[in-house]
mmCIF file of C-alpha atoms in Angstrom:
data_model
loop_
_atom_site.group_PDB
_atom_site.id
_atom_site.type_symbol
_atom_site.label_atom_id
_atom_site.label_comp_id
_atom_site.label_asym_id
_atom_site.label_seq_id
_atom_site.Cartn_x
_atom_site.Cartn_y
_atom_site.Cartn_z
ATOM 1 C CA UNK A 1 0.052 0.023 0.002
ATOM 2 C CA UNK A 2 1.415 3.405 -1.035
ATOM 3 C CA UNK A 3 0.779 6.614 0.798
ATOM 4 C CA UNK A 4 0.913 10.061 -0.531
ATOM 5 C CA UNK A 5 1.839 13.390 0.981
ATOM 6 C CA UNK A 6 0.610 16.615 -0.667
ATOM 7 C CA UNK A 7 2.116 19.829 0.655
ATOM 8 C CA UNK A 8 2.393 23.414 -0.641
ATOM 9 C CA UNK A 9 5.667 22.420 -2.170
ATOM 10 C CA UNK A 10 5.331 18.947 -3.574
ATOM 11 C CA UNK A 11 3.511 15.657 -3.979
ATOM 12 C CA UNK A 12 5.409 12.737 -2.547
ATOM 13 C CA UNK A 13 4.970 9.013 -2.148
ATOM 14 C CA UNK A 14 5.886 7.506 1.121
ATOM 15 C CA UNK A 15 7.830 4.175 0.571
ATOM 16 C CA UNK A 16 9.992 1.954 2.797
ATOM 17 C CA UNK A 17 13.002 3.444 0.970
ATOM 18 C CA UNK A 18 12.051 7.155 1.660
ATOM 19 C CA UNK A 19 9.999 9.882 0.136
ATOM 20 C CA UNK A 20 9.688 9.705 -3.727
ATOM 21 C CA UNK A 21 9.219 13.174 -5.238
ATOM 22 C CA UNK A 22 6.443 12.885 -7.803
ATOM 23 C CA UNK A 23 5.534 16.586 -8.699
ATOM 24 C CA UNK A 24 6.623 19.944 -7.478
ATOM 25 C CA UNK A 25 4.468 23.042 -7.015
ATOM 26 C CA UNK A 26 4.773 25.742 -9.777
ATOM 27 C CA UNK A 27 7.933 27.879 -9.285
ATOM 28 C CA UNK A 28 9.414 25.565 -6.578
ATOM 29 C CA UNK A 29 12.746 23.977 -7.365
ATOM 30 C CA UNK A 30 13.856 20.440 -6.451
ATOM 31 C CA UNK A 31 16.567 22.098 -4.384
ATOM 32 C CA UNK A 32 14.055 24.008 -2.309
ATOM 33 C CA UNK A 33 12.140 20.719 -1.653
ATOM 34 C CA UNK A 34 15.330 19.013 -0.711
ATOM 35 C CA UNK A 35 16.107 21.678 1.868
ATOM 36 C CA UNK A 36 12.653 21.455 3.391
ATOM 37 C CA UNK A 37 12.532 17.639 3.584
ATOM 38 C CA UNK A 38 14.003 16.034 6.704
ATOM 39 C CA UNK A 39 13.586 12.449 5.535
ATOM 40 C CA UNK A 40 15.321 10.606 2.767
ATOM 41 C CA UNK A 41 14.218 12.121 -0.528
ATOM 42 C CA UNK A 42 14.285 10.067 -3.752
ATOM 43 C CA UNK A 43 14.448 12.329 -6.886
ATOM 44 C CA UNK A 44 13.827 10.951 -10.350
ATOM 45 C CA UNK A 45 15.400 12.514 -13.351
ATOM 46 C CA UNK A 46 12.458 14.732 -14.455
ATOM 47 C CA UNK A 47 10.104 16.065 -11.682
ATOM 48 C CA UNK A 48 7.179 17.846 -13.398
ATOM 49 C CA UNK A 49 5.350 20.840 -12.016
ATOM 50 C CA UNK A 50 1.823 20.215 -10.684
ATOM 51 C CA UNK A 51 -1.005 21.140 -13.060
ATOM 52 C CA UNK A 52 -4.099 22.595 -11.703
ATOM 53 C CA UNK A 53 -7.331 22.241 -13.785
#
């Protein structure tokens, strides 16, 4: 079972290995998210910005 966390900075999956960065808020850099995350952050190559419809 996978759990998600949605913040004003990002959308993350919580896994046994750490937090997987799925999306970032518009205008927020991956570096900003790294600085704000205390747990292990897993970053894939391309992290898209959230899209609001």
